[in-house]
Every structure is written in structure tokens, then in C-alpha cells.
Amino acid sequence: MSETAGYMRFFPYDQPYENQRKAMDRIYNSLHQGRDVLFEGACGTGKTLSSLVPALEIAREQDKTVVITTNVHQQMRQFVAEARAITRGESIRAVVFKGKASMCHIDVGYEECQALRDNTRAVVDAERDREQLERRQRELLAESQDGDGSAADARSAVMDELEGIEERLDDLEEQNVCDYYRNNLTEDTDEFFGWLFEDVRTPDEIYEYADQRQFCGYELLKEGIEGVDLVVCNYHHLLDSTIRDQFFRWLGRDPDDVIAVFDEAHNVEDAAREHATRTCSERTFDSALDELAETDDPRSADAANVLSAFHRALVETYEESFGFGDREQLGENWSDVPIANDDRKDDLTLEFLQRYSGRGIEDDLEAAMKLGQELDEEYEEAYREGETATRTECQTLQAAAFVSAWMTEGSKEGLYPVVSVTRDAGTDEVYGRAELYTCLPRQVTGELFDEVHATVLMSATLQPFDVTEDVLGLEDAVTMAYGLQFPEENRRTYAVETPPLFSSDRDDPAVQAEVAETISDAVRMTPGNTLAFFPNYGEASRYADRLERHSDRTVYLDEPGESVEELRKRFVADDDAVLCTSLWGTLAEGVSFDGDDAHTVLVVGVPYPHLDDRAEAVQDAYDVAFDGTDTGWRYAVEIPTVRKTRQALGRVLRSPAEVGVRALLDRRYSRSAKSDLGKYSVNGTFPHEEREELIDIDPAKLKFAMLNFYGGHDEYDGEPPAP
């Protein structure tokens, strides 16, 4: 397509990059055919506009809505900036949508909010009916005074209706209502919607504007998104099937009228798994049994019978797992208790079946579900009527629904039963939960991709594409990949042949000494700040301590619980510092270190995740689903691990003018080690073009290579450090 027509009307800048132009063309043609797109692009590719511009054109041509979604706050801000730039040249109606919890003015839950809105609408409708009837009775009074006998009879009937409305309003006044939502229904909101679509407004801006005028901005936003051109939102609006159905109704769109664009799409796998996983804690069962004890409904005995059996089985299952001292060592984080068996049902189900006695599990669960539904309706009615200050959630319904799912779905392909246990920091109480963990994310995403018109999944780390297609349930997707567009002479990427940091070797003093010396050399040769990523926070702390003792650079350590943004600000304000963090922390992706924020990035070790029984279950599920003995390891462990590494490498070199070094400190990354390390080598897991940039180097020579590289650029203010 020419630059003067078609999708270029949505391109907000003078000229696209060459690869950006090619990407837009391919994405436009793909979306026109309703095909999904996998788009990998390094920093500088302009992925957001490459996807958004052709998607908006297809939406304009075919009357569809573009939904662009991310799970990274910084990227949402970027989307808002790009959308605002587009609106300066081409009129589009765009909204940024977040969940109710972040926009509610009175901070109530979803069920409470629903009841408040229903009550408020009932009051407003009754008041409007009263106004109409009062107006009509005045008209009839005037007619009767002029001698119209039939008008007097009609007025009498209207007065009877008015009396009924007054009684209804007296009853409604006792109910809970929302004053903000009442203003939505009774005040003029045209000014709000005019303001909303003058620009692209953030949820915070909407909240503040609405709050000043005593409106519910969230409900007004829901009303205003019907038929818009573009929506920016979080993953859960698309990945949670229940929320997705509601979201599409608010949009006034059928699924086929939606073009979905996923940013940071390498995270979709884990996000889909999280949204599909079901859990129910011991405390929910405790509350359900208390709830049943307080009702005299005859079904409560059957309901309590089945729920108490599952509750006792849950407690017994985790109690039996404790060895000597295990209970005392439990912390506030959830710890898994393996219960799955290869040749029979899981331990929790077996314990439940042994403990249950009654007329039948299915019948008792049906009784519990029906009773729970009725109790839930009673709680809602009590809240509507103002009898309770908050809307009570029915614990019986939640517990019964979970046990029913556990018994009917627990043996399905890709679902893994887990029991976890934790300690309450406040009461020191130990309690557990049961969980149906979803191993196969395509069970979530496959349905979504089938429903919508088309999708674009974009990330800097989507390759290998065939694996992404398999895992997410895509078929015949269009694939494209563009590497770094910046000058090659401005960067070096090294595979430093330090000893492999296998978990069994990390405590070896000789290994630590060599790795620490190499890190110190890299930090010393960097004209500015250095980022150092480690396999976990423990290793980050270990080497941060060594650097503090043997380096004159300021050392910043990212620790769990610390404000990452505050740490980042302090680090980038420095000139010659090193920041040590975990590859599994929030600084490894979605956070940019631009310009002089950092020049060198080090990835120390290969960041394999903790391989627990849950991870093994995912591998096994992939082996079965994709018919291969090594498929599980490759799909579930090796490729996600290398993606983590690639994400970390992308934190620096964010513009063509930047100069920097990216170094992987572990022999497993080197090309030369493939022959003797075999399956432990990860070099072959990198995309071809990135492997070609990797330069194998001896640890002792890294300092000289970096000295020569940085010395060839105007990065040193004075004499370079001695190697």
C-alpha cells in the first residue's frame, strides 16, 4: 500500500523504519485474511505501531474494534502515548480500561457493586415513575376542575398508583444505594463523554475527573466503550472467559468483531495457566461448614457431610506429608505437597473417598450447590434491602463448586492436582488449600484465538515460533522476526566461558572466585552503570557482597519486598554503579534502561526455574500433548529459560545512538561448549541471528575485549582503567 493511503493515515510520525514498513504490510494483509500473527521484534523495531496501525485500518474497513493488551504497566503507558499520537492526526475513539477494583470510589467487591447498582436503579426508576404520575395527576386535576367528570375518575386511579409508588420508595430508602452511580443515572453526563473522547484518558484521569463530579467513572466508562475503535486493557479482560464475555458485551461486539493484540506475548503462556487454575483453601471449607451449621434447611446435613469429608481429607493429606521439623519450618509462602500418583487417583481424592460416608457424593454435592445458590440469593437480597452493610459471599457455594470440579475434572488431560500449605503470619496458624493446576495453556488461549477475528502476538522473545503455536493452540499463524536495527559496531555480545553455574557447583569456592573476578572485570571496564542478572536472589546477594568487598563501584542489590521503582531511580541517578538482581524479578523485562542508565548487562548463569513436581507435571503434559519424550523439557523449561535470558539482554541498547556490551557468563552459552556439554548447552536454543552475534571468549580476556570496544567509542571521560 502507498504511504498516502490506507493504514498510513494511522501512522503518527513522518516515516516508518524500513522493517517497520514491511511488518505493517504483512500484518495488514494477514489481518485482512483473518489470520493470526506471531511477531518478534527487538528493541527499535517499533512493534507497537507496526501492529496497531494496520489493525486500526482493518477495524475501520470492516467495522471491528482493536483490543491491545499487556501485563506490564510500563507498556500500558507506552500504548497510551502511541494512541494519543495517533489521535493528533486521525480521529479515533480510544479508551484505556482497567478493572473495577482500581477505579471504584467506595471500594466494594463485585457482588456488592452489582447489588448497589440494582438498588440504585430501582430507586431512580421509582422516583421517575413518581414524577410522571404527579405530573399526570396535576393535568387530570386541571381537567376535572374544568368539568371533565372522567378526568376525576382517572385522577383517582393515578393517586392510587402514586400511593403505591410512595410505599415502594419508603421501602427502597432502607436499602443500600451508591450515590456516585445515582448521579450517573440522574445527572447530565454529556460533558463527561465529551471530555473522555477529546483525548486518550488513563484510568487515573477518569477516576479523578469523575470523582470531582461525584460520578462513578468505571460505570460511565463501561457505557462509553460500545463501538470504540481501540481499547487498551490488561490480560485478564481476554484470558478470563467470564470477564471476556462481559467485556465483549460492554464493547457491543461479537468475538468475531474483535482484533486482539497481545504485547509481551511470551508471558501469555503463564498468564493463561494462572487464569485457568482453580483453588479452594481450608478456610473456605471452615466458613462453609460454619455457614451450614447456622441454617436449619434439611439439605444442610448432606451438604456438611460431603464438605466436611473433603475438609478432613485435605488436612490429613498435608499433615501426613510433614517430616520431623517440617511444620516448624513453614513460612508465609505456599509450599506444595505432592499428591499425584501415576497408577491411581491422587492422595487427596483417595483420602476423601475413604473418609466420605453417605448416600452418594454426587447427590450430596448437588444438595450443597442448590442450597448454596439459595443462600447466595438470600445474602444478595439482604444487602439490597439494607439489612447488612456488606454483601456476604456464600462459602458453601464456593466450596461445593470446587469439590464438584475436583471430582469431575481432576482426571482430565492437562490438569494437575496439588495440595499446598502455608502459615498465617498473624495467627501462626498452619492451613492448606487444594488446587487444580492447568498445565496446558492452549486450553484457555485456543478457544480465544478461535473466537476472535484475528490476533497479533508480539514480543522480543517469541521464537521458536512452532513452539509458541503448539503451546498456545495457534494454527497456521503468519510469523515474522526482526532483529536489532541499531548499528552493529555499537554493541558486542559475549558468551564468556566461566564455569557452568550448575546448582551443585554454585557453592564451590573456586567457581565463585572465577565468576566474581569476571564480573568485577566487566564492571570495572564499563564506562558507567552495569546491570547484573543472576539465577535467583540468593546468587545476586552472594555476588553483590563480593563486589562490595572488592570493587570501588557502588553496589545496589534488588531484594524481595523492596520498591523496584525506587531502586531503579537510585541506580540510574548514579554514574558508576552495578545493580544485582534476579532474572526472575521484575527488572528483567518491561523496564528500560535508556541512554546512560546502563551500558553493560551481564547475565550470570542459566536461569532454570525451580523444577518441582508442578513443573514436572507441565513437562509430562507437554510430552503427552505433543508426542515426544524430550518435548516437555524443551517446551516447558529450556525455551522459557532462554527467553528470560534474552529479555534481560534487551534491557540496554534501547536506541541507535547507544553503545553497550551484553555478556553471558556461563560456558553453557558458548558455541564451543556444545560438543562436550551436550544437552546442557543452551547455545542452540537461541535464534540463529542471535547465535551469530555471540562471541565466545575466555574469562581472562573479557576485560581486554571490553577495554578495546569501549575505547573505540567516545564513552570515557578520561584515561581508561588499567586491565
XYZ file of C-alpha atoms in Angstrom:
723
model
C 0.000 0.000 0.000
C 1.194 3.558 -0.612
C 2.171 5.868 2.224
C -0.539 8.349 1.259
C -3.437 5.956 1.639
C -4.706 3.049 3.681
C -3.238 2.262 7.070
C -0.601 5.020 6.914
C -3.265 7.507 7.983
C -2.891 5.970 11.449
C 0.916 6.268 11.473
C 1.614 9.335 13.644
C 5.214 10.092 12.631
C 6.985 11.202 9.445
C 8.421 7.916 8.207
C 8.422 4.338 9.497
C 11.621 2.306 9.789
C 12.221 0.036 6.792
C 11.459 -3.131 8.751
C 8.501 -1.394 10.371
C 7.085 -0.691 6.918
C 7.480 -4.352 5.931
C 5.936 -5.556 9.181
C 2.901 -3.275 8.812
C 2.323 -4.515 5.286
C 2.466 -8.184 6.285
C 0.291 -7.662 9.356
C -2.287 -5.720 7.344
C -2.523 -8.493 4.740
C -2.704 -11.174 7.433
C -5.466 -9.439 9.418
C -7.361 -8.785 6.203
C -7.474 -12.565 5.745
C -8.399 -13.125 9.400
C -5.085 -14.878 10.138
C -3.167 -14.786 13.411
C 0.306 -13.242 13.534
C 3.368 -14.055 15.634
C 5.635 -11.017 15.531
C 9.055 -10.998 17.176
C 10.902 -7.710 17.122
C 13.899 -6.499 19.072
C 14.001 -3.085 20.688
C 13.812 -0.414 17.992
C 11.582 -2.456 15.692
C 8.579 -0.318 16.577
C 6.412 -3.347 17.367
C 3.540 -1.409 18.915
C 2.835 0.793 15.910
C 3.689 -1.994 13.458
C 0.794 -3.961 14.939
C -1.583 -1.189 15.943
C -1.579 0.820 12.709
C -2.698 -1.984 10.326
C -5.087 -3.356 12.972
C -6.841 0.035 13.185
C -7.124 0.166 9.407
C -8.744 -3.287 9.241
C -11.055 -2.270 12.090
C -12.070 0.877 10.183
C -12.629 -1.045 6.942
C -14.536 -3.954 8.493
C -16.238 -2.252 11.471
C -14.287 -4.002 14.217
C -12.655 -2.987 17.498
C -8.953 -3.381 18.267
C -8.150 -4.581 21.789
C -4.478 -4.206 22.709
C -3.494 -5.841 25.961
C -0.448 -6.244 28.188
C 0.504 -7.382 31.678
C 3.277 -4.763 32.056
C 2.384 -1.337 33.490
C 5.142 0.465 31.588
C 3.853 -0.922 28.295
C 0.338 0.312 29.054
C 1.763 3.809 29.423
C 3.520 3.340 26.075
C 0.254 2.288 24.417
C -1.463 5.395 25.760
C 1.328 7.585 24.357
C 1.099 5.928 20.924
C -2.701 6.158 20.860
C -2.532 9.849 21.760
C -0.035 10.417 18.962
C -2.397 8.691 16.506
C -5.353 10.863 17.571
C -3.381 14.001 16.705
C -3.527 13.041 13.032
C -6.539 10.744 12.687
C -9.674 10.774 14.789
C -10.171 7.541 16.731
C -12.281 6.769 19.775
C -9.946 5.073 22.252
C -10.325 4.119 25.906
C -7.990 2.636 28.492
C -9.808 0.075 30.591
C -8.839 -1.320 33.984
C -10.655 -3.472 36.500
C -13.283 -2.151 38.885
C -11.016 -2.586 41.905
C -8.680 0.162 40.651
C -11.476 2.608 39.784
C -14.154 2.148 42.478
C -14.785 5.283 44.561
C -16.250 3.427 47.539
C -14.106 0.256 47.381
C -16.636 -2.577 47.346
C -16.481 -6.013 45.782
C -18.105 -7.025 42.504
C -21.178 -8.640 44.069
C -21.732 -5.668 46.390
C -21.355 -3.289 43.477
C -23.922 -5.234 41.456
C -26.430 -5.112 44.328
C -25.811 -1.393 44.891
C -26.360 -0.636 41.221
C -29.556 -2.674 41.081
C -30.903 -0.936 44.198
C -29.899 2.494 42.958
C -31.511 1.941 39.581
C -34.715 0.721 41.299
C -34.831 3.904 43.412
C -34.214 6.173 40.420
C -36.816 4.356 38.312
C -39.375 4.663 41.124
C -38.647 8.382 41.528
C -39.093 8.892 37.788
C -42.374 6.979 37.894
C -43.495 9.208 40.800
C -42.633 12.382 38.855
C -44.601 11.183 35.826
C -47.600 10.240 37.948
C -47.536 13.546 39.825
C -47.406 15.424 36.550
C -50.299 13.364 35.214
C -52.436 13.868 38.340
C -51.951 17.647 38.103
C -53.065 17.587 34.477
C -56.121 15.496 35.372
C -56.931 17.790 38.318
C -56.988 20.767 35.985
C -59.237 18.901 33.544
C -61.652 17.828 36.323
C -61.879 21.411 37.583
C -62.959 22.381 34.063
C -65.899 19.995 34.445
C -64.488 16.789 32.905
C -66.014 14.008 35.074
C -63.953 11.208 33.504
C -60.750 13.108 34.403
C -61.681 12.950 38.100
C -62.078 9.176 37.923
C -58.777 8.843 36.071
C -57.055 11.032 38.648
C -58.314 8.820 41.447
C -56.663 5.797 39.791
C -53.422 7.762 39.341
C -53.466 8.771 43.007
C -53.769 5.106 43.979
C -50.718 4.352 41.831
C -48.879 7.257 43.456
C -49.630 5.900 46.886
C -48.149 2.536 45.840
C -45.028 4.227 44.459
C -44.579 6.191 47.709
C -44.785 2.991 49.725
C -42.251 1.371 47.377
C -39.887 4.324 47.771
C -40.206 4.142 51.563
C -39.074 0.511 51.349
C -36.273 1.327 48.914
C -34.916 4.090 51.153
C -33.937 1.400 53.645
C -31.787 -0.327 51.037
C -28.128 0.285 50.223
C -27.510 2.553 47.244
C -24.482 4.155 45.577
C -24.643 7.953 45.384
C -21.986 8.043 42.643
C -23.980 5.679 40.443
C -27.166 7.584 41.264
C -25.572 10.705 39.765
C -24.692 8.692 36.645
C -28.417 7.972 36.230
C -29.818 11.372 37.164
C -27.253 13.986 36.106
C -26.179 15.134 32.630
C -23.145 13.047 31.615
C -22.665 14.524 28.118
C -19.799 16.678 29.370
C -18.029 13.589 30.726
C -18.239 11.717 27.438
C -17.196 14.809 25.502
C -14.130 15.090 27.729
C -13.467 11.327 27.538
C -13.145 11.258 23.764
C -11.298 14.557 23.340
C -8.126 12.586 24.033
C -6.975 9.165 25.265
C -7.678 9.242 29.002
C -5.963 6.997 31.534
C -7.954 5.224 34.273
C -6.375 7.534 36.858
C -7.503 10.596 34.904
C -11.012 9.162 34.545
C -11.173 8.387 38.253
C -10.099 11.920 39.218
C -12.407 13.662 36.718
C -15.411 11.555 37.758
C -14.656 11.854 41.477
C -14.640 15.643 41.287
C -18.136 15.491 39.787
C -19.353 12.687 42.070
C -19.812 10.247 39.178
C -18.863 6.558 39.010
C -16.201 6.730 36.312
C -15.980 2.958 35.940
C -19.668 2.551 35.091
C -19.589 5.546 32.744
C -16.549 4.043 31.039
C -18.421 0.748 30.570
C -21.263 2.686 28.950
C -18.870 4.625 26.738
C -16.801 1.823 25.237
C -19.501 0.436 22.974
C -18.299 0.506 19.389
C -14.996 2.305 20.081
C -12.050 1.878 17.710
C -9.426 0.938 20.296
C -9.342 -0.403 23.838
C -6.184 -0.740 25.937
C -6.592 -3.239 28.781
C -4.989 -5.940 30.945
C -4.579 -9.593 30.024
C -7.375 -10.788 32.286
C -10.017 -8.991 30.197
C -9.285 -11.508 27.439
C -7.839 -14.561 29.182
C -10.571 -14.960 31.811
C -13.517 -16.391 29.860
C -16.172 -14.952 32.213
C -14.673 -11.456 32.168
C -14.124 -11.716 28.404
C -17.814 -12.421 27.730
C -18.836 -9.401 29.813
C -16.122 -7.242 28.245
C -17.292 -8.037 24.709
C -20.888 -7.231 25.722
C -19.760 -3.839 27.023
C -17.981 -3.305 23.713
C -21.181 -4.203 21.899
C -19.132 -6.622 19.828
C -19.307 -10.283 18.960
C -15.945 -12.065 19.351
C -15.503 -12.094 15.563
C -15.677 -8.287 15.620
C -12.541 -8.052 17.784
C -8.892 -7.898 16.700
C -6.743 -8.803 19.728
C -3.151 -7.580 20.022
C -1.082 -9.129 22.817
C 2.064 -7.308 23.909
C 4.865 -9.132 25.783
C 3.192 -12.231 24.392
C 5.872 -14.566 25.778
C 4.001 -14.060 29.082
C 0.655 -15.291 27.725
C 1.527 -18.929 28.484
C 1.925 -18.366 32.225
C -0.919 -15.844 32.398
C -3.351 -18.260 30.739
C -2.299 -21.029 33.100
C -2.875 -18.719 36.085
C -6.342 -17.668 34.920
C -7.458 -21.259 34.376
C -6.193 -22.667 37.677
C -8.811 -23.275 40.414
C -8.074 -23.149 44.145
C -10.025 -23.513 47.378
C -8.474 -23.024 50.801
C -9.110 -24.804 54.057
C -10.507 -21.553 55.439
C -13.233 -21.538 52.779
C -14.283 -25.007 53.937
C -14.230 -23.829 57.586
C -16.510 -20.902 56.718
C -18.802 -23.107 54.634
C -19.265 -25.562 57.499
C -19.976 -22.698 59.933
C -22.483 -21.334 57.446
C -24.229 -24.699 57.144
C -24.354 -25.101 60.930
C -26.337 -21.856 61.188
C -29.075 -22.877 58.735
C -31.953 -25.176 59.575
C -32.503 -26.228 55.972
C -32.695 -30.063 55.880
C -30.208 -30.158 52.998
C -27.515 -28.668 55.227
C -26.765 -32.083 56.759
C -25.987 -33.662 53.379
C -24.003 -30.612 52.298
C -21.981 -30.600 55.524
C -21.414 -34.338 55.190
C -19.612 -34.092 51.841
C -17.763 -30.805 52.514
C -16.531 -31.889 55.947
C -15.202 -35.144 54.454
C -13.207 -33.215 51.849
C -12.061 -30.748 54.509
C -10.801 -33.510 56.805
C -9.124 -35.235 53.861
C -7.325 -32.016 52.931
C -5.990 -31.519 56.459
C -4.966 -35.160 56.808
C -3.184 -35.098 53.436
C -0.865 -32.213 54.277
C -0.402 -33.321 57.885
C 0.815 -36.733 56.725
C 3.363 -35.051 54.448
C 5.222 -33.398 57.331
C 8.507 -34.945 58.357
C 10.405 -34.123 61.524
C 10.590 -30.319 61.917
C 8.752 -29.566 58.621
C 5.766 -27.915 60.285
C 8.006 -25.578 62.299
C 9.900 -24.515 59.158
C 6.816 -23.464 57.202
C 6.799 -19.811 56.136
C 4.223 -17.400 54.725
C 4.697 -18.591 51.124
C 2.644 -21.513 49.852
C 4.565 -24.802 49.792
C 3.357 -27.631 47.567
C 2.599 -31.085 48.917
C 2.890 -33.645 46.080
C -0.237 -35.794 45.879
C -0.376 -37.046 42.257
C 0.142 -40.733 41.500
C 0.940 -42.405 38.198
C -1.071 -45.580 38.748
C -4.063 -44.422 40.785
C -6.031 -41.387 41.894
C -4.280 -38.600 43.792
C -3.776 -38.897 47.547
C -6.361 -36.226 48.424
C -9.083 -37.905 46.384
C -8.242 -41.289 47.883
C -8.363 -39.827 51.406
C -11.663 -38.109 50.602
C -13.236 -41.320 49.271
C -12.079 -43.195 52.347
C -13.470 -40.611 54.756
C -16.787 -39.996 52.997
C -19.863 -41.914 54.078
C -23.356 -41.053 52.941
C -25.979 -41.559 50.275
C -23.600 -40.565 47.474
C -21.018 -37.856 46.759
C -22.789 -36.629 43.642
C -26.159 -36.309 45.410
C -24.632 -34.546 48.429
C -22.753 -32.118 46.195
C -25.938 -31.370 44.267
C -27.688 -30.598 47.559
C -24.798 -28.374 48.631
C -24.818 -26.497 45.315
C -28.565 -25.860 45.355
C -28.538 -24.789 48.989
C -25.509 -22.589 48.345
C -27.243 -20.886 45.430
C -30.299 -20.147 47.577
C -28.168 -18.822 50.434
C -26.274 -16.622 47.986
C -29.556 -15.161 46.735
C -30.613 -14.502 50.334
C -27.348 -12.670 51.033
C -27.831 -10.510 47.984
C -31.401 -9.702 48.946
C -30.321 -8.797 52.496
C -27.703 -6.427 51.129
C -30.130 -4.878 48.674
C -32.632 -4.308 51.468
C -30.037 -2.647 53.654
C -30.162 -5.371 56.273
C -26.374 -5.876 56.010
C -23.632 -3.313 55.473
C -21.650 -5.598 53.140
C -22.603 -8.226 50.608
C -21.843 -11.668 52.119
C -20.222 -14.237 49.843
C -21.666 -17.744 50.093
C -18.822 -20.009 51.180
C -20.934 -23.154 50.782
C -21.444 -22.391 47.108
C -17.727 -21.781 46.541
C -16.626 -24.917 48.381
C -19.228 -27.160 46.733
C -18.402 -25.847 43.245
C -14.713 -26.554 43.821
C -15.221 -30.105 45.128
C -17.547 -30.812 42.205
C -14.880 -29.608 39.756
C -12.222 -31.615 41.603
C -14.201 -34.829 41.241
C -15.399 -34.339 37.654
C -12.433 -32.551 36.038
C -9.433 -33.594 38.118
C -8.548 -36.501 35.847
C -8.789 -34.504 32.611
C -5.735 -34.101 30.392
C -3.546 -31.192 31.415
C -4.987 -30.720 34.921
C -2.678 -31.474 37.848
C -3.994 -31.860 41.416
C -1.932 -30.107 44.095
C -2.188 -29.514 47.837
C -0.321 -26.524 49.263
C 0.258 -25.364 52.821
C 1.244 -22.065 54.439
C 1.497 -20.279 57.782
C -0.613 -17.259 58.708
C 1.795 -14.553 59.855
C -0.775 -13.036 62.179
C -2.095 -16.122 63.966
C 0.820 -18.510 63.322
C -1.837 -20.978 62.144
C -0.898 -23.569 59.518
C -3.570 -24.195 56.886
C -3.822 -25.681 53.421
C -5.543 -25.414 50.093
C -6.396 -27.704 47.193
C -5.661 -26.666 43.625
C -6.407 -27.899 40.122
C -3.367 -26.581 38.249
C -3.716 -26.105 34.478
C -0.650 -27.448 32.665
C -1.754 -26.746 29.081
C -2.405 -23.036 28.435
C -3.863 -23.778 24.999
C -6.981 -24.994 26.814
C -7.529 -21.296 27.580
C -5.966 -19.489 24.636
C -7.056 -21.871 21.892
C -10.709 -21.028 22.493
C -9.975 -17.289 22.468
C -7.983 -17.409 19.225
C -10.759 -19.408 17.562
C -13.400 -16.870 18.629
C -11.883 -13.519 17.667
C -11.377 -12.240 14.128
C -7.589 -12.394 14.385
C -4.738 -11.842 16.830
C -1.286 -10.324 16.782
C 1.086 -11.666 19.417
C 4.203 -9.520 19.680
C 7.310 -9.762 21.813
C 11.080 -9.531 21.619
C 11.263 -13.245 22.508
C 8.627 -15.360 20.738
C 10.898 -17.719 18.834
C 10.861 -20.633 18.177
C 7.518 -19.921 16.567
C 6.461 -23.544 16.200
C 6.679 -23.972 19.972
C 4.608 -20.838 20.590
C 1.974 -22.105 18.159
C 1.814 -25.501 19.858
C 1.697 -24.189 23.409
C -0.956 -21.529 22.756
C -3.084 -23.512 20.313
C -2.499 -21.409 17.201
C -2.881 -22.891 13.755
C -1.222 -21.667 10.568
C -0.098 -18.348 12.054
C 1.874 -15.864 9.982
C 5.337 -15.496 11.555
C 7.886 -12.693 11.275
C 11.044 -11.774 13.155
C 13.222 -8.662 13.046
C 16.459 -8.368 14.984
C 18.146 -5.284 16.406
C 18.035 -2.452 13.890
C 20.822 -0.483 15.582
C 24.408 -0.222 14.258
C 26.315 -3.457 14.943
C 29.507 -1.516 15.658
C 27.794 -0.039 18.740
C 27.415 -3.376 20.534
C 29.226 -6.555 21.482
C 27.596 -9.742 22.758
C 29.906 -12.204 24.509
C 29.471 -15.801 25.651
C 32.013 -15.816 28.464
C 33.316 -19.313 29.245
C 33.189 -19.114 33.013
C 32.402 -22.436 34.734
C 28.800 -23.598 34.261
C 26.826 -22.477 37.302
C 25.095 -25.798 37.877
C 23.250 -25.715 41.187
C 25.652 -28.355 42.521
C 28.690 -26.151 41.740
C 27.485 -22.779 42.980
C 28.999 -23.249 46.440
C 32.401 -24.257 45.038
C 34.910 -21.572 46.215
C 36.955 -21.875 43.006
C 33.883 -21.378 40.834
C 32.754 -18.406 42.900
C 36.196 -16.820 42.717
C 36.395 -17.084 38.918
C 32.869 -15.838 38.351
C 33.295 -12.962 40.831
C 36.564 -11.893 39.210
C 34.961 -11.899 35.755
C 32.020 -9.841 36.989
C 34.398 -7.396 38.649
C 36.407 -7.060 35.424
C 33.256 -6.325 33.413
C 32.036 -3.754 35.922
C 35.443 -2.058 36.050
C 35.684 -1.827 32.243
C 32.217 -0.310 31.897
C 32.132 3.481 31.482
C 29.010 3.932 33.557
C 26.421 1.644 35.104
C 26.234 -2.154 34.860
C 23.204 -4.417 35.207
C 23.909 -7.906 36.553
C 21.234 -10.604 36.443
C 21.530 -13.866 38.397
C 19.533 -17.132 38.506
C 17.901 -16.137 41.818
C 18.032 -13.536 44.586
C 20.378 -15.682 46.666
C 23.055 -15.665 43.949
C 22.508 -11.935 43.382
C 23.141 -11.330 47.080
C 26.218 -13.579 47.102
C 27.977 -11.721 44.297
C 26.780 -8.287 45.401
C 28.564 -8.963 48.695
C 31.757 -9.924 46.854
C 31.592 -6.808 44.688
C 31.134 -4.579 47.716
C 34.300 -6.058 49.225
C 36.458 -5.996 46.100
C 35.152 -3.143 43.925
C 35.110 0.622 44.275
C 31.786 0.830 42.437
C 28.504 1.461 44.268
C 26.597 -1.808 44.519
C 22.800 -1.880 44.539
C 21.021 -5.103 45.484
C 17.443 -5.836 44.471
C 15.836 -7.682 47.360
C 12.315 -9.150 47.666
C 9.926 -6.667 49.223
C 11.895 -3.586 48.178
C 10.340 -0.997 45.857
C 11.782 -1.809 42.455
C 10.962 1.608 41.032
C 12.728 3.414 43.883
C 15.752 1.139 43.463
C 15.827 1.782 39.718
C 15.690 5.553 40.246
C 18.613 5.489 42.690
C 20.629 3.270 40.366
C 20.159 5.316 37.181
C 20.956 8.530 39.079
C 24.424 7.089 39.747
C 27.330 7.207 37.302
C 29.479 4.146 38.068
C 27.314 1.594 39.823
C 26.261 -2.025 39.482
C 22.771 -3.347 40.146
C 22.481 -7.026 41.114
C 19.093 -8.668 40.687
C 17.346 -11.930 39.861
C 16.433 -12.943 36.337
C 13.056 -13.907 37.774
C 12.473 -10.427 39.210
C 10.538 -7.534 37.710
C 13.625 -5.718 36.380
C 14.360 -8.462 33.834
C 11.594 -7.376 31.456
C 9.278 -4.464 30.816
C 11.749 -1.998 32.367
C 14.010 0.069 30.108
C 17.447 1.397 30.955
C 17.845 4.076 28.286
C 20.781 6.281 27.375
C 23.313 6.419 30.205
C 21.079 4.489 32.628
C 23.235 1.407 31.968
C 25.824 0.454 29.354
C 26.687 -3.147 30.192
C 24.320 -6.001 31.016
C 25.599 -9.273 32.476
C 23.593 -12.497 32.688
C 25.342 -14.768 35.159
C 24.350 -18.410 34.877
C 21.411 -20.060 33.113
C 18.197 -19.151 34.975
C 16.448 -22.507 35.052
C 13.305 -22.326 37.209
C 12.869 -24.393 40.341
C 11.956 -27.822 38.958
C 9.334 -29.013 41.421
C 6.550 -31.557 40.928
C 4.342 -28.888 39.372
C 6.989 -28.154 36.744
C 7.411 -31.874 36.136
C 3.657 -32.138 35.581
C 3.829 -29.443 32.904
C 6.660 -31.304 31.189
C 4.720 -34.563 31.313
C 1.607 -32.852 29.920
C 3.630 -31.405 27.035
C 5.219 -34.805 26.343
C 1.762 -36.346 26.042
C 0.157 -33.461 24.149
C 2.959 -33.099 21.617
C 4.061 -36.732 21.395
C 7.736 -36.544 22.302
C 9.908 -37.686 25.203
C 12.066 -34.548 25.220
C 9.312 -32.147 24.184
C 8.314 -31.344 27.766
C 11.799 -30.284 28.813
C 12.280 -28.174 25.692
C 8.834 -26.533 25.727
C 8.399 -26.056 29.474
C 11.932 -25.424 30.720
C 14.686 -24.757 28.211
C 12.919 -22.357 25.844
C 11.250 -20.245 28.603
C 14.644 -20.092 30.368
C 16.432 -18.784 27.288
C 13.600 -16.313 26.737
C 14.268 -14.996 30.245
C 17.912 -14.535 29.320
C 17.049 -12.786 26.062
C 14.632 -10.468 27.865
C 17.379 -9.474 30.309
C 19.806 -8.760 27.461
C 17.243 -6.376 25.992
C 17.269 -4.032 28.998
C 20.114 -1.989 27.435
C 20.769 -0.671 23.919
C 17.396 0.988 23.512
C 18.237 3.445 20.693
C 20.572 3.624 17.653
C 22.974 6.028 19.375
C 23.554 3.847 22.450
C 26.749 1.854 22.925
C 26.914 -1.218 25.109
C 28.148 -4.696 25.956
C 25.945 -7.718 26.640
C 27.732 -10.634 28.283
C 26.505 -14.125 29.167
C 28.692 -15.531 31.936
C 28.372 -19.305 31.766
C 30.070 -21.797 29.470
C 26.705 -23.305 28.537
C 26.034 -20.251 26.354
C 29.161 -20.696 24.204
C 29.243 -22.326 20.800
C 32.439 -24.202 21.554
C 30.894 -25.989 24.550
C 28.125 -27.694 22.567
C 30.276 -30.705 21.785
C 31.184 -31.649 25.369
C 28.211 -30.264 27.342
C 25.608 -31.926 25.120
C 22.054 -31.361 26.340
C 23.296 -28.934 28.991
C 24.369 -26.488 26.276
C 21.766 -23.789 25.565
C 23.557 -22.098 22.658
C 21.369 -23.845 20.098
C 18.178 -22.608 21.741
C 18.893 -19.003 20.724
C 17.524 -17.833 17.363
C 20.049 -18.135 14.543
C 20.718 -14.398 14.151
C 21.404 -14.018 17.884
C 23.727 -17.042 17.927
C 25.694 -15.430 15.124
C 26.319 -12.358 17.283
C 27.578 -14.369 20.267
C 31.365 -14.190 20.560
C 32.942 -16.966 22.629
C 35.589 -15.531 24.925
C 37.848 -16.692 27.733
C 37.001 -15.032 31.085
C 40.501 -13.591 31.421
C 40.209 -11.876 28.034
C 36.829 -10.245 28.623
C 38.362 -7.151 30.247
C 40.656 -6.578 27.269
C 37.820 -7.026 24.785
C 35.632 -4.567 26.681
C 38.506 -2.094 27.040
C 39.096 -2.154 23.289
C 35.399 -1.924 22.480
C 34.556 0.972 24.785
C 37.898 2.622 23.988
C 36.842 2.763 20.351
C 33.846 4.923 21.266
C 33.666 8.312 22.944
C 32.482 6.843 26.227
C 35.451 7.517 28.508
C 35.828 10.966 30.036
C 39.493 10.395 30.797
C 42.057 7.608 30.889
C 40.567 4.135 30.623
C 41.059 1.846 33.612
C 44.006 -0.482 33.590
C 43.069 -4.017 32.532
